[in-house]
Amino acid sequence: MAGRRSERLSHKQIFTYLMMGAVVCMLLPVRVTNHLDHVLSVLVAPFSKGSQDMSLMVTDKIHQDDSGEVPSDTPEEPVDATIQDTNRLVNIEQELKYYKDLTDRLSGLRQNQSLDRARLIVAYITGSDSSNQREVKFLDRGTRNQVESGQIVIGWPKQIYKDNILNDEETDAIYEQALSGAVVGRISDAGSWTSSLQLISDPGMAMKVAIEPAPQRREDWRVKGILKGKGLGQISVHLIPATVPVKTGDVVLARSDDEGLPMDMIIGYISSCRRTEKNPVEWQILVQPAVDLQNLREVVVIKR
Amino acid sequence: MRWFNFVLLLFVTLVLQLGVGRLFGVGPQRVMPDLLLLLAVVLAFRGPADQALIACWILGLVKDLSSQAPLGSYAFAFGLLAWAIVRLREMFYGEHPITLIVLTFLCSFLAEIFVLFICSLKKVMEVESYTSFSLVIMFSAMLTAGLAPYGQWLILKLHRQLGLPRRRIYGR
């Protein structure tokens, strides 16, 4: 009929309403909208993990020699083996300190669980954040697997997991590999089936840490500080007084606490430490992670 | 536009972005191109105006859901940039790849700067050095722009499946 307006929405009207909806969503608190992120992860996770595995298989094949066999003494192996051994040495030393403290506290004070008794949940990396600004990985475990926000995550060097994909029943193997690994981040958000791993280099990351001298220095001191991710792969430690004899190569440990980590564990090593005129009372420390954060494939979530 | 096929293409792009993007990233920070924005720019440049706007908004929403940015920020940015491209595209000579490369670079840079601004406002992340982040954003925009001609070639190959016209549409 002439003059009767069509009730169907035009594409322009739909677009206008969608843009208004986007503005409203931007005004909502982040904790409300974060839950929706995992809806998409559940659908995409199997495919992105598959594509990741396939591309890693292809790149591994490219590095093989013409004979089709992996050379037994490739230049990479000694370096990875040294990192593994150093990580293991540091973590075992911390475990020894833990048990020494435990024997001192056998008078009946509350006892913490060590790493081997804590529940270790194996999880696989299914993808990365789609923007360059954040350092977040997605895991294929969620609240249904008892993964919760705030739990600490351990990863290990690429050389270990190359041929050894773990499952949840191999608790001894998981524990042994975890000792050769390092803290790589924390669960920032957990959905039912998937969760988000915030890496230590992420701009929003802050963690209590301690610095101890490198094993070869044979010194005995310890200083506490705060680790902060600066984004772009950089990690810094703050609140370390300039009077402490910190040097490149010293060990940065994630401090144990009642909620996250049962015992101190290695995060990385100091890659640079200097004093600046702007703030002469404090060291400007940058940290090299003990594990390559971009090549993670499987990790372990520590449940307390 | 054939929306089912568009959703399939969107899904494949998302899987590549999440699963493979960082693995083949460039540099120590593993900077990766923005495949979702690339698809949005090509659709806005080539597709029917009204449907391209909605498609670009959907691409932005998907990027919101697959990143840690506040929900709505990429959707708004993509929608706004698509609207600008649709309004101005008849002024551009679309057959030369340089046009699309420059357009993609500008859109990628502006979208990321906008989202970085929103993230700082909402205190989602601490930014110590805006200069460093801007450099990474610019580098990512350059990578995305470099892939623009190939993205356009792929969309042209799939134009029948996506329900897009073979030639560029002039006028709104």
Short mmCIF file of C-alpha atoms in Angstrom, two decimals:
data_model
loop_
_atom_site.label_atom_id
_atom_site.label_comp_id
_atom_site.label_asym_id
_atom_site.label_seq_id
_atom_site.Cartn_x
_atom_site.Cartn_y
_atom_site.Cartn_z
CA MET A 1 0.00 0.00 0.00
CA ALA A 2 1.18 3.52 -0.69
CA GLY A 3 2.51 5.27 2.38
CA ARG A 4 2.88 2.08 4.40
CA ARG A 5 6.42 1.82 5.74
CA SER A 6 8.24 -1.46 5.46
CA GLU A 7 8.82 -3.02 8.89
CA ARG A 8 11.88 -4.87 7.74
CA LEU A 9 15.17 -3.37 8.92
CA SER A 10 17.52 -2.16 6.21
CA HIS A 11 21.20 -3.12 6.25
CA LYS A 12 22.08 0.43 7.24
CA GLN A 13 19.80 0.30 10.27
CA ILE A 14 21.22 -3.05 11.29
CA PHE A 15 24.74 -1.67 11.00
CA THR A 16 23.78 1.37 13.09
CA TYR A 17 22.34 -0.80 15.84
CA LEU A 18 25.42 -3.04 15.77
CA MET A 19 27.72 -0.06 16.17
CA MET A 20 25.62 1.21 19.08
CA GLY A 21 25.86 -2.27 20.60
CA ALA A 22 29.65 -2.16 20.25
CA VAL A 23 29.77 1.17 22.09
CA VAL A 24 27.61 -0.24 24.89
CA CYS A 25 29.87 -3.29 25.19
CA MET A 26 32.93 -1.04 25.41
CA LEU A 27 31.35 0.71 28.37
CA LEU A 28 30.65 -2.53 30.24
CA PRO A 29 33.16 -3.73 32.88
CA VAL A 30 35.82 -6.05 31.49
CA ARG A 31 35.04 -8.82 34.01
CA VAL A 32 31.53 -9.07 32.57
CA THR A 33 32.55 -9.35 28.93
CA ASN A 34 35.57 -11.64 29.43
CA HIS A 35 33.35 -14.68 29.87
CA LEU A 36 32.21 -14.43 26.26
CA ASP A 37 35.78 -14.90 24.96
CA HIS A 38 35.71 -18.61 25.75
CA VAL A 39 32.60 -19.26 23.68
CA LEU A 40 34.62 -18.78 20.51
CA SER A 41 37.68 -20.60 21.87
CA VAL A 42 35.67 -23.80 22.29
CA LEU A 43 34.75 -23.80 18.59
CA VAL A 44 38.13 -22.77 17.25
CA ALA A 45 40.49 -24.60 19.65
CA PRO A 46 40.60 -28.03 17.94
CA PHE A 47 41.24 -26.49 14.54
CA SER A 48 43.84 -23.96 15.64
CA LYS A 49 45.69 -26.64 17.61
CA GLY A 50 45.60 -28.91 14.56
CA SER A 51 46.92 -26.19 12.30
CA GLN A 52 49.63 -25.39 14.85
CA ASP A 53 50.70 -29.04 15.06
CA MET A 54 50.77 -29.36 11.28
CA SER A 55 52.87 -26.27 10.78
CA LEU A 56 55.28 -27.36 13.53
CA MET A 57 55.57 -30.74 11.81
CA VAL A 58 56.38 -29.00 8.54
CA THR A 59 58.99 -26.69 10.08
CA ASP A 60 60.59 -29.62 11.94
CA LYS A 61 60.87 -31.55 8.66
CA ILE A 62 62.53 -28.58 6.97
CA HIS A 63 65.27 -28.68 9.62
CA GLN A 64 66.06 -32.32 8.95
CA ASP A 65 69.04 -33.18 6.77
CA ASP A 66 68.83 -34.86 3.34
CA SER A 67 69.03 -38.35 4.78
CA GLY A 68 65.63 -37.80 6.40
CA GLU A 69 66.98 -38.40 9.92
CA VAL A 70 67.33 -35.83 12.65
CA PRO A 71 71.07 -35.31 13.20
CA SER A 72 72.05 -36.40 16.68
CA ASP A 73 74.38 -33.48 17.34
CA THR A 74 72.56 -30.47 15.91
CA PRO A 75 73.86 -27.15 17.21
CA GLU A 76 70.58 -26.51 19.07
CA GLU A 77 70.67 -29.62 21.26
CA PRO A 78 73.61 -28.76 23.58
CA VAL A 79 72.12 -25.32 24.32
CA ASP A 80 68.66 -26.73 25.12
CA ALA A 81 70.20 -29.52 27.23
CA THR A 82 72.21 -26.94 29.23
CA ILE A 83 69.08 -24.87 29.85
CA GLN A 84 67.19 -27.98 30.97
CA ASP A 85 69.96 -29.00 33.35
CA THR A 86 70.29 -25.51 34.80
CA ASN A 87 66.53 -25.22 35.30
CA ARG A 88 66.49 -28.63 36.95
CA LEU A 89 69.40 -27.74 39.22
CA VAL A 90 67.75 -24.52 40.39
CA ASN A 91 64.35 -26.13 40.95
CA ILE A 92 65.81 -29.09 42.86
CA GLU A 93 67.76 -26.68 45.06
CA GLN A 94 64.51 -24.88 45.85
CA GLU A 95 62.81 -28.17 46.60
CA LEU A 96 65.67 -29.06 48.96
CA LYS A 97 65.22 -25.74 50.73
CA TYR A 98 61.50 -26.44 50.97
CA TYR A 99 62.08 -29.79 52.68
CA LYS A 100 64.65 -28.25 55.02
CA ASP A 101 62.06 -25.66 56.03
CA LEU A 102 59.48 -28.41 56.38
CA THR A 103 61.58 -30.38 58.84
CA ASP A 104 61.99 -27.19 60.87
CA ARG A 105 58.24 -26.80 61.00
CA LEU A 106 57.34 -30.30 62.12
CA SER A 107 56.27 -28.87 65.43
CA GLY A 108 52.71 -28.79 64.13
CA LEU A 109 52.43 -25.62 62.11
CA ARG A 110 50.41 -25.82 58.93
CA GLN A 111 52.32 -27.74 56.27
CA ASN A 112 52.30 -26.71 52.64
CA GLN A 113 52.22 -29.22 49.86
CA SER A 114 55.32 -29.61 47.74
CA LEU A 115 55.22 -29.66 43.98
CA ASP A 116 55.08 -33.44 43.75
CA ARG A 117 51.90 -33.68 45.80
CA ALA A 118 50.12 -30.77 44.21
CA ARG A 119 47.73 -31.63 41.44
CA LEU A 120 49.47 -31.11 38.09
CA ILE A 121 47.10 -30.64 35.17
CA VAL A 122 48.57 -31.08 31.69
CA ALA A 123 47.20 -28.66 29.13
CA TYR A 124 47.95 -27.99 25.47
CA ILE A 125 48.35 -24.65 23.79
CA THR A 126 45.65 -24.30 21.15
CA GLY A 127 46.40 -20.80 19.92
CA SER A 128 47.57 -17.28 20.67
CA ASP A 129 45.88 -13.95 21.15
CA SER A 130 44.93 -12.53 17.77
CA SER A 131 46.47 -9.12 18.49
CA ASN A 132 50.16 -8.21 18.76
CA GLN A 133 49.65 -6.15 21.91
CA ARG A 134 49.09 -8.97 24.37
CA GLU A 135 51.05 -12.11 25.23
CA VAL A 136 48.25 -14.55 25.94
CA LYS A 137 47.91 -18.19 24.93
CA PHE A 138 44.79 -20.32 24.93
CA LEU A 139 44.69 -23.72 26.66
CA ASP A 140 42.38 -26.67 26.04
CA ARG A 141 41.52 -27.12 29.72
CA GLY A 142 38.91 -25.21 31.69
CA THR A 143 36.89 -25.30 34.89
CA ARG A 144 35.66 -28.78 34.03
CA ASN A 145 39.31 -29.90 34.47
CA GLN A 146 39.65 -27.86 37.69
CA VAL A 147 41.60 -25.09 36.01
CA GLU A 148 40.84 -21.78 37.70
CA SER A 149 41.84 -18.18 37.38
CA GLY A 150 45.08 -17.32 39.24
CA GLN A 151 46.73 -20.75 38.97
CA ILE A 152 50.42 -20.79 38.09
CA VAL A 153 51.52 -22.49 34.87
CA ILE A 154 54.82 -24.24 34.18
CA GLY A 155 56.28 -24.80 30.72
CA TRP A 156 59.37 -26.60 29.56
CA PRO A 157 62.01 -26.25 26.85
CA LYS A 158 61.08 -27.37 23.36
CA GLN A 159 63.68 -30.13 23.38
CA ILE A 160 61.80 -32.07 26.05
CA TYR A 161 58.36 -32.18 24.48
CA LYS A 162 59.56 -32.86 20.94
CA ASP A 163 58.68 -36.55 21.11
CA ASN A 164 56.94 -36.81 24.44
CA ILE A 165 53.34 -35.74 24.60
CA LEU A 166 52.06 -36.42 28.10
CA ASN A 167 48.67 -37.43 29.37
CA ASP A 168 47.16 -36.84 32.79
CA GLU A 169 47.91 -40.34 34.15
CA GLU A 170 51.70 -40.05 33.78
CA THR A 171 52.10 -38.10 37.02
CA ASP A 172 55.72 -39.14 37.65
CA ALA A 173 56.74 -38.15 34.12
CA ILE A 174 54.89 -34.85 34.47
CA TYR A 175 56.64 -34.13 37.75
CA GLU A 176 60.08 -34.91 36.30
CA GLN A 177 59.47 -32.67 33.31
CA ALA A 178 58.09 -29.91 35.49
CA LEU A 179 61.39 -29.85 37.42
CA SER A 180 63.19 -29.12 34.15
CA GLY A 181 60.73 -26.39 33.31
CA ALA A 182 60.00 -22.89 34.50
CA VAL A 183 57.07 -20.70 35.43
CA VAL A 184 55.68 -19.21 32.23
CA GLY A 185 52.61 -17.40 33.47
CA ARG A 186 49.29 -17.55 35.19
CA ILE A 187 45.74 -18.47 34.24
CA SER A 188 44.03 -15.13 33.66
CA ASP A 189 40.58 -16.40 32.81
CA ALA A 190 38.96 -19.84 32.70
CA GLY A 191 35.85 -20.95 30.85
CA SER A 192 34.22 -24.36 31.06
CA TRP A 193 36.34 -25.95 28.35
CA THR A 194 39.18 -23.54 27.66
CA SER A 195 41.25 -21.03 29.57
CA SER A 196 43.62 -18.14 28.89
CA LEU A 197 47.28 -18.28 29.91
CA GLN A 198 48.75 -14.85 30.57
CA LEU A 199 52.48 -15.09 29.91
CA ILE A 200 55.03 -13.42 32.15
CA SER A 201 55.86 -11.00 29.31
CA ASP A 202 52.28 -9.77 29.01
CA PRO A 203 51.82 -6.06 29.84
CA GLY A 204 49.21 -6.87 32.51
CA MET A 205 51.37 -9.39 34.39
CA ALA A 206 52.72 -8.75 37.90
CA MET A 207 54.21 -11.49 40.07
CA LYS A 208 56.14 -11.69 43.34
CA VAL A 209 59.66 -12.91 42.67
CA ALA A 210 62.99 -13.38 44.39
CA ILE A 211 66.50 -13.08 42.97
CA GLU A 212 69.29 -15.40 44.05
CA PRO A 213 72.87 -15.57 42.81
CA ALA A 214 73.67 -17.84 39.88
CA PRO A 215 74.67 -21.40 40.98
CA GLN A 216 78.29 -20.90 39.88
CA ARG A 217 78.73 -17.75 42.03
CA ARG A 218 78.52 -19.74 45.28
CA GLU A 219 77.11 -16.79 47.19
CA ASP A 220 74.22 -16.88 49.61
CA TRP A 221 71.80 -14.00 49.51
CA ARG A 222 68.25 -13.46 48.41
CA VAL A 223 66.27 -10.35 47.60
CA LYS A 224 62.56 -9.99 46.92
CA GLY A 225 61.01 -7.96 44.14
CA ILE A 226 58.10 -7.65 41.72
CA LEU A 227 58.18 -8.99 38.17
CA LYS A 228 56.27 -7.01 35.57
CA GLY A 229 55.66 -7.80 31.94
CA LYS A 230 56.33 -4.86 29.68
CA GLY A 231 54.93 -6.40 26.50
CA LEU A 232 56.87 -6.94 23.28
CA GLY A 233 58.66 -9.89 24.89
CA GLN A 234 60.28 -7.83 27.65
CA ILE A 235 60.16 -8.69 31.35
CA SER A 236 61.49 -6.50 34.14
CA VAL A 237 61.96 -6.83 37.89
CA HIS A 238 61.34 -3.86 40.16
CA LEU A 239 62.07 -2.84 43.78
CA ILE A 240 65.56 -4.35 43.87
CA PRO A 241 67.83 -1.99 45.82
CA ALA A 242 71.03 -0.95 44.10
CA THR A 243 73.05 -2.14 47.12
CA VAL A 244 72.34 -5.81 46.29
CA PRO A 245 75.22 -7.43 44.29
CA VAL A 246 73.02 -8.46 41.34
CA LYS A 247 74.76 -9.63 38.16
CA THR A 248 73.80 -10.87 34.73
CA GLY A 249 73.01 -14.56 34.89
CA ASP A 250 71.51 -14.50 38.38
CA VAL A 251 68.39 -16.55 38.91
CA VAL A 252 64.88 -15.08 39.11
CA LEU A 253 62.44 -17.26 41.03
CA ALA A 254 58.67 -17.12 41.37
CA ARG A 255 57.95 -16.97 45.09
CA SER A 256 55.76 -19.60 46.66
CA ASP A 257 52.53 -18.58 48.28
CA ASP A 258 49.49 -20.24 49.78
CA GLU A 259 47.32 -19.73 46.73
CA GLY A 260 49.48 -20.30 43.66
CA LEU A 261 52.86 -21.97 43.86
CA PRO A 262 53.78 -24.54 46.53
CA MET A 263 57.53 -23.91 46.31
CA ASP A 264 59.81 -21.37 44.68
CA MET A 265 60.41 -22.13 41.01
CA ILE A 266 62.60 -20.62 38.37
CA ILE A 267 61.22 -18.01 35.99
CA GLY A 268 64.37 -16.98 34.19
CA TYR A 269 67.78 -15.39 34.38
CA ILE A 270 68.85 -11.78 34.53
CA SER A 271 69.82 -10.66 31.03
CA SER A 272 70.74 -7.10 31.93
CA CYS A 273 71.00 -5.04 35.10
CA ARG A 274 72.01 -1.42 35.24
CA ARG A 275 71.53 1.70 37.29
CA THR A 276 70.13 4.84 35.75
CA GLU A 277 70.56 8.44 36.78
CA LYS A 278 66.80 8.79 36.86
CA ASN A 279 66.50 6.23 39.68
CA PRO A 280 69.94 5.48 41.16
CA VAL A 281 68.64 3.62 44.23
CA GLU A 282 67.07 0.79 42.26
CA TRP A 283 68.38 -1.70 39.67
CA GLN A 284 66.83 -1.66 36.18
CA ILE A 285 66.64 -5.40 35.58
CA LEU A 286 65.54 -7.26 32.48
CA VAL A 287 64.83 -10.99 32.59
CA GLN A 288 65.41 -13.68 29.99
CA PRO A 289 62.77 -16.42 30.47
CA ALA A 290 64.16 -19.88 31.16
CA VAL A 291 61.73 -21.29 28.61
CA ASP A 292 61.01 -20.01 25.09
CA LEU A 293 57.54 -18.54 25.60
CA GLN A 294 56.62 -18.45 21.92
CA ASN A 295 57.40 -22.15 21.30
CA LEU A 296 55.26 -23.59 24.08
CA ARG A 297 53.11 -26.53 23.10
CA GLU A 298 52.18 -28.20 26.34
CA VAL A 299 52.20 -26.83 29.85
CA VAL A 300 51.29 -27.90 33.37
CA VAL A 301 48.83 -26.00 35.53
CA ILE A 302 49.44 -26.22 39.28
CA LYS A 303 46.30 -26.70 41.27
CA ARG A 304 46.51 -26.17 45.00
CA MET B 1 26.66 -11.69 -0.13
CA ARG B 2 26.48 -15.38 0.71
CA TRP B 3 26.68 -15.31 4.45
CA PHE B 4 27.30 -19.02 5.04
CA ASN B 5 30.35 -19.01 2.79
CA PHE B 6 31.48 -15.78 4.42
CA VAL B 7 31.30 -17.47 7.84
CA LEU B 8 33.38 -20.39 6.53
CA LEU B 9 36.01 -18.01 5.18
CA LEU B 10 35.95 -16.12 8.49
CA PHE B 11 36.46 -19.36 10.40
CA VAL B 12 39.43 -20.40 8.28
CA THR B 13 40.99 -16.95 8.65
CA LEU B 14 40.52 -17.07 12.41
CA VAL B 15 42.07 -20.52 12.70
CA LEU B 16 45.10 -19.34 10.72
CA GLN B 17 45.41 -16.19 12.82
CA LEU B 18 45.19 -17.99 16.17
CA GLY B 19 47.01 -21.21 15.33
CA VAL B 20 49.71 -20.23 12.91
CA GLY B 21 50.06 -16.45 13.12
CA ARG B 22 52.53 -16.31 16.01
CA LEU B 23 54.51 -19.31 14.82
CA PHE B 24 55.43 -17.51 11.64
CA GLY B 25 55.66 -14.10 13.25
CA VAL B 26 58.59 -11.85 12.44
CA GLY B 27 61.25 -10.70 14.85
CA PRO B 28 61.83 -11.50 18.54
CA GLN B 29 58.33 -10.30 19.41
CA ARG B 30 56.84 -12.56 16.72
CA VAL B 31 54.88 -9.74 15.12
CA MET B 32 52.16 -11.19 12.92
CA PRO B 33 49.93 -9.68 10.22
CA ASP B 34 46.27 -9.06 10.97
CA LEU B 35 44.42 -11.43 8.64
CA LEU B 36 40.98 -10.47 9.94
CA LEU B 37 41.56 -6.80 9.21
CA LEU B 38 42.94 -7.69 5.80
CA LEU B 39 39.73 -9.52 4.97
CA ALA B 40 37.67 -6.60 6.27
CA VAL B 41 39.49 -4.04 4.15
CA VAL B 42 39.19 -6.12 0.98
CA LEU B 43 35.47 -6.71 1.58
CA ALA B 44 34.85 -3.02 2.28
CA PHE B 45 36.80 -2.09 -0.84
CA ARG B 46 35.12 -4.54 -3.17
CA GLY B 47 31.81 -5.64 -1.73
CA PRO B 48 28.27 -4.26 -1.79
CA ALA B 49 28.23 -1.31 0.61
CA ASP B 50 25.60 -2.21 3.18
CA GLN B 51 26.50 -5.87 3.48
CA ALA B 52 30.22 -5.13 3.61
CA LEU B 53 29.66 -2.88 6.64
CA ILE B 54 27.93 -5.65 8.56
CA ALA B 55 30.54 -8.21 7.47
CA CYS B 56 33.36 -5.95 8.69
CA TRP B 57 31.61 -5.39 12.01
CA ILE B 58 31.33 -9.17 12.43
CA LEU B 59 35.03 -9.54 11.67
CA GLY B 60 35.78 -6.97 14.35
CA LEU B 61 33.60 -8.79 16.86
CA VAL B 62 35.38 -12.05 16.14
CA LYS B 63 38.71 -10.32 16.73
CA ASP B 64 37.33 -8.97 20.02
CA LEU B 65 36.33 -12.45 21.12
CA SER B 66 39.71 -13.93 20.17
CA SER B 67 41.83 -11.28 21.88
CA GLN B 68 42.07 -9.67 25.28
CA ALA B 69 40.78 -6.33 24.06
CA PRO B 70 37.58 -4.96 25.64
CA LEU B 71 34.53 -6.37 23.88
CA GLY B 72 33.28 -4.01 21.22
CA SER B 73 36.52 -2.13 20.63
CA TYR B 74 37.65 -3.94 17.48
CA ALA B 75 34.03 -4.26 16.28
CA PHE B 76 33.60 -0.50 16.55
CA ALA B 77 36.98 0.20 14.95
CA PHE B 78 36.41 -2.20 12.04
CA GLY B 79 32.88 -0.86 11.50
CA LEU B 80 34.06 2.72 11.49
CA LEU B 81 36.93 2.04 9.10
CA ALA B 82 34.66 0.03 6.79
CA TRP B 83 32.19 2.92 6.75
CA ALA B 84 34.99 5.33 5.84
CA ILE B 85 36.26 3.03 3.05
CA VAL B 86 32.77 2.59 1.60
CA ARG B 87 32.22 6.36 1.62
CA LEU B 88 35.56 7.14 -0.01
CA ARG B 89 36.27 4.16 -2.24
CA GLU B 90 34.91 5.67 -5.43
CA MET B 91 37.68 8.27 -5.19
CA PHE B 92 40.39 5.57 -5.38
CA TYR B 93 41.77 3.87 -8.43
CA GLY B 94 41.16 0.30 -7.28
CA GLU B 95 42.98 -1.65 -9.98
CA HIS B 96 46.46 -0.75 -8.73
CA PRO B 97 47.74 -2.78 -5.78
CA ILE B 98 49.40 0.28 -4.22
CA THR B 99 45.96 1.71 -3.42
CA LEU B 100 44.98 -1.33 -1.41
CA ILE B 101 48.37 -1.56 0.25
CA VAL B 102 48.24 2.03 1.49
CA LEU B 103 44.63 1.67 2.57
CA THR B 104 45.33 -1.53 4.47
CA PHE B 105 48.34 0.00 6.19
CA LEU B 106 46.36 3.02 7.35
CA CYS B 107 43.38 0.96 8.52
CA SER B 108 45.54 -1.52 10.43
CA PHE B 109 47.53 1.23 12.12
CA LEU B 110 44.48 3.28 13.06
CA ALA B 111 42.48 0.30 14.34
CA GLU B 112 45.32 -0.91 16.59
CA ILE B 113 46.05 2.58 17.92
CA PHE B 114 42.36 3.01 18.73
CA VAL B 115 42.22 -0.30 20.59
CA LEU B 116 45.47 0.47 22.43
CA PHE B 117 43.87 3.75 23.54
CA ILE B 118 40.75 1.93 24.74
CA CYS B 119 42.86 -0.67 26.60
CA SER B 120 44.78 2.12 28.35
CA LEU B 121 41.56 3.93 29.27
CA LYS B 122 39.99 0.80 30.74
CA LYS B 123 43.29 -0.13 32.43
CA VAL B 124 43.26 -3.57 30.81
CA MET B 125 47.02 -3.44 30.48
CA GLU B 126 49.86 -1.23 31.60
CA VAL B 127 51.69 0.50 28.80
CA GLU B 128 55.09 1.83 29.81
CA SER B 129 56.28 2.88 26.40
CA TYR B 130 53.75 3.97 23.82
CA THR B 131 56.61 4.48 21.35
CA SER B 132 57.57 0.79 21.43
CA PHE B 133 53.98 -0.34 21.04
CA SER B 134 53.43 2.09 18.19
CA LEU B 135 56.50 0.73 16.41
CA VAL B 136 55.20 -2.83 16.72
CA ILE B 137 51.77 -1.73 15.52
CA MET B 138 53.37 0.00 12.54
CA PHE B 139 55.41 -3.08 11.73
CA SER B 140 52.34 -5.28 11.95
CA ALA B 141 50.46 -2.84 9.71
CA MET B 142 53.27 -3.07 7.15
CA LEU B 143 53.09 -6.87 7.18
CA THR B 144 49.32 -6.77 6.78
CA ALA B 145 49.59 -4.24 3.96
CA GLY B 146 52.16 -6.41 2.21
CA LEU B 147 49.67 -9.28 2.13
CA ALA B 148 46.83 -7.08 0.84
CA PRO B 149 47.27 -7.80 -2.90
CA TYR B 150 47.30 -11.54 -2.20
CA GLY B 151 44.22 -11.22 -0.02
CA GLN B 152 42.45 -9.36 -2.79
CA TRP B 153 43.49 -12.00 -5.32
CA LEU B 154 42.04 -14.72 -3.09
CA ILE B 155 38.75 -12.85 -2.61
CA LEU B 156 38.50 -12.31 -6.35
CA LYS B 157 38.98 -16.04 -6.90
CA LEU B 158 36.18 -16.72 -4.44
CA HIS B 159 33.90 -13.92 -5.57
CA ARG B 160 31.20 -16.28 -6.86
CA GLN B 161 31.20 -18.35 -3.68
CA LEU B 162 31.00 -15.20 -1.56
CA GLY B 163 28.37 -13.57 -3.76
CA LEU B 164 30.57 -10.57 -4.54
CA PRO B 165 30.58 -8.72 -7.85
CA ARG B 166 33.47 -9.48 -10.16
CA ARG B 167 34.21 -5.81 -10.71
CA ARG B 168 34.43 -3.08 -8.12
CA ILE B 169 31.18 -1.31 -7.39
CA TYR B 170 31.31 2.44 -7.78
CA GLY B 171 28.85 4.61 -5.91
CA ARG B 172 26.96 3.82 -2.74
#
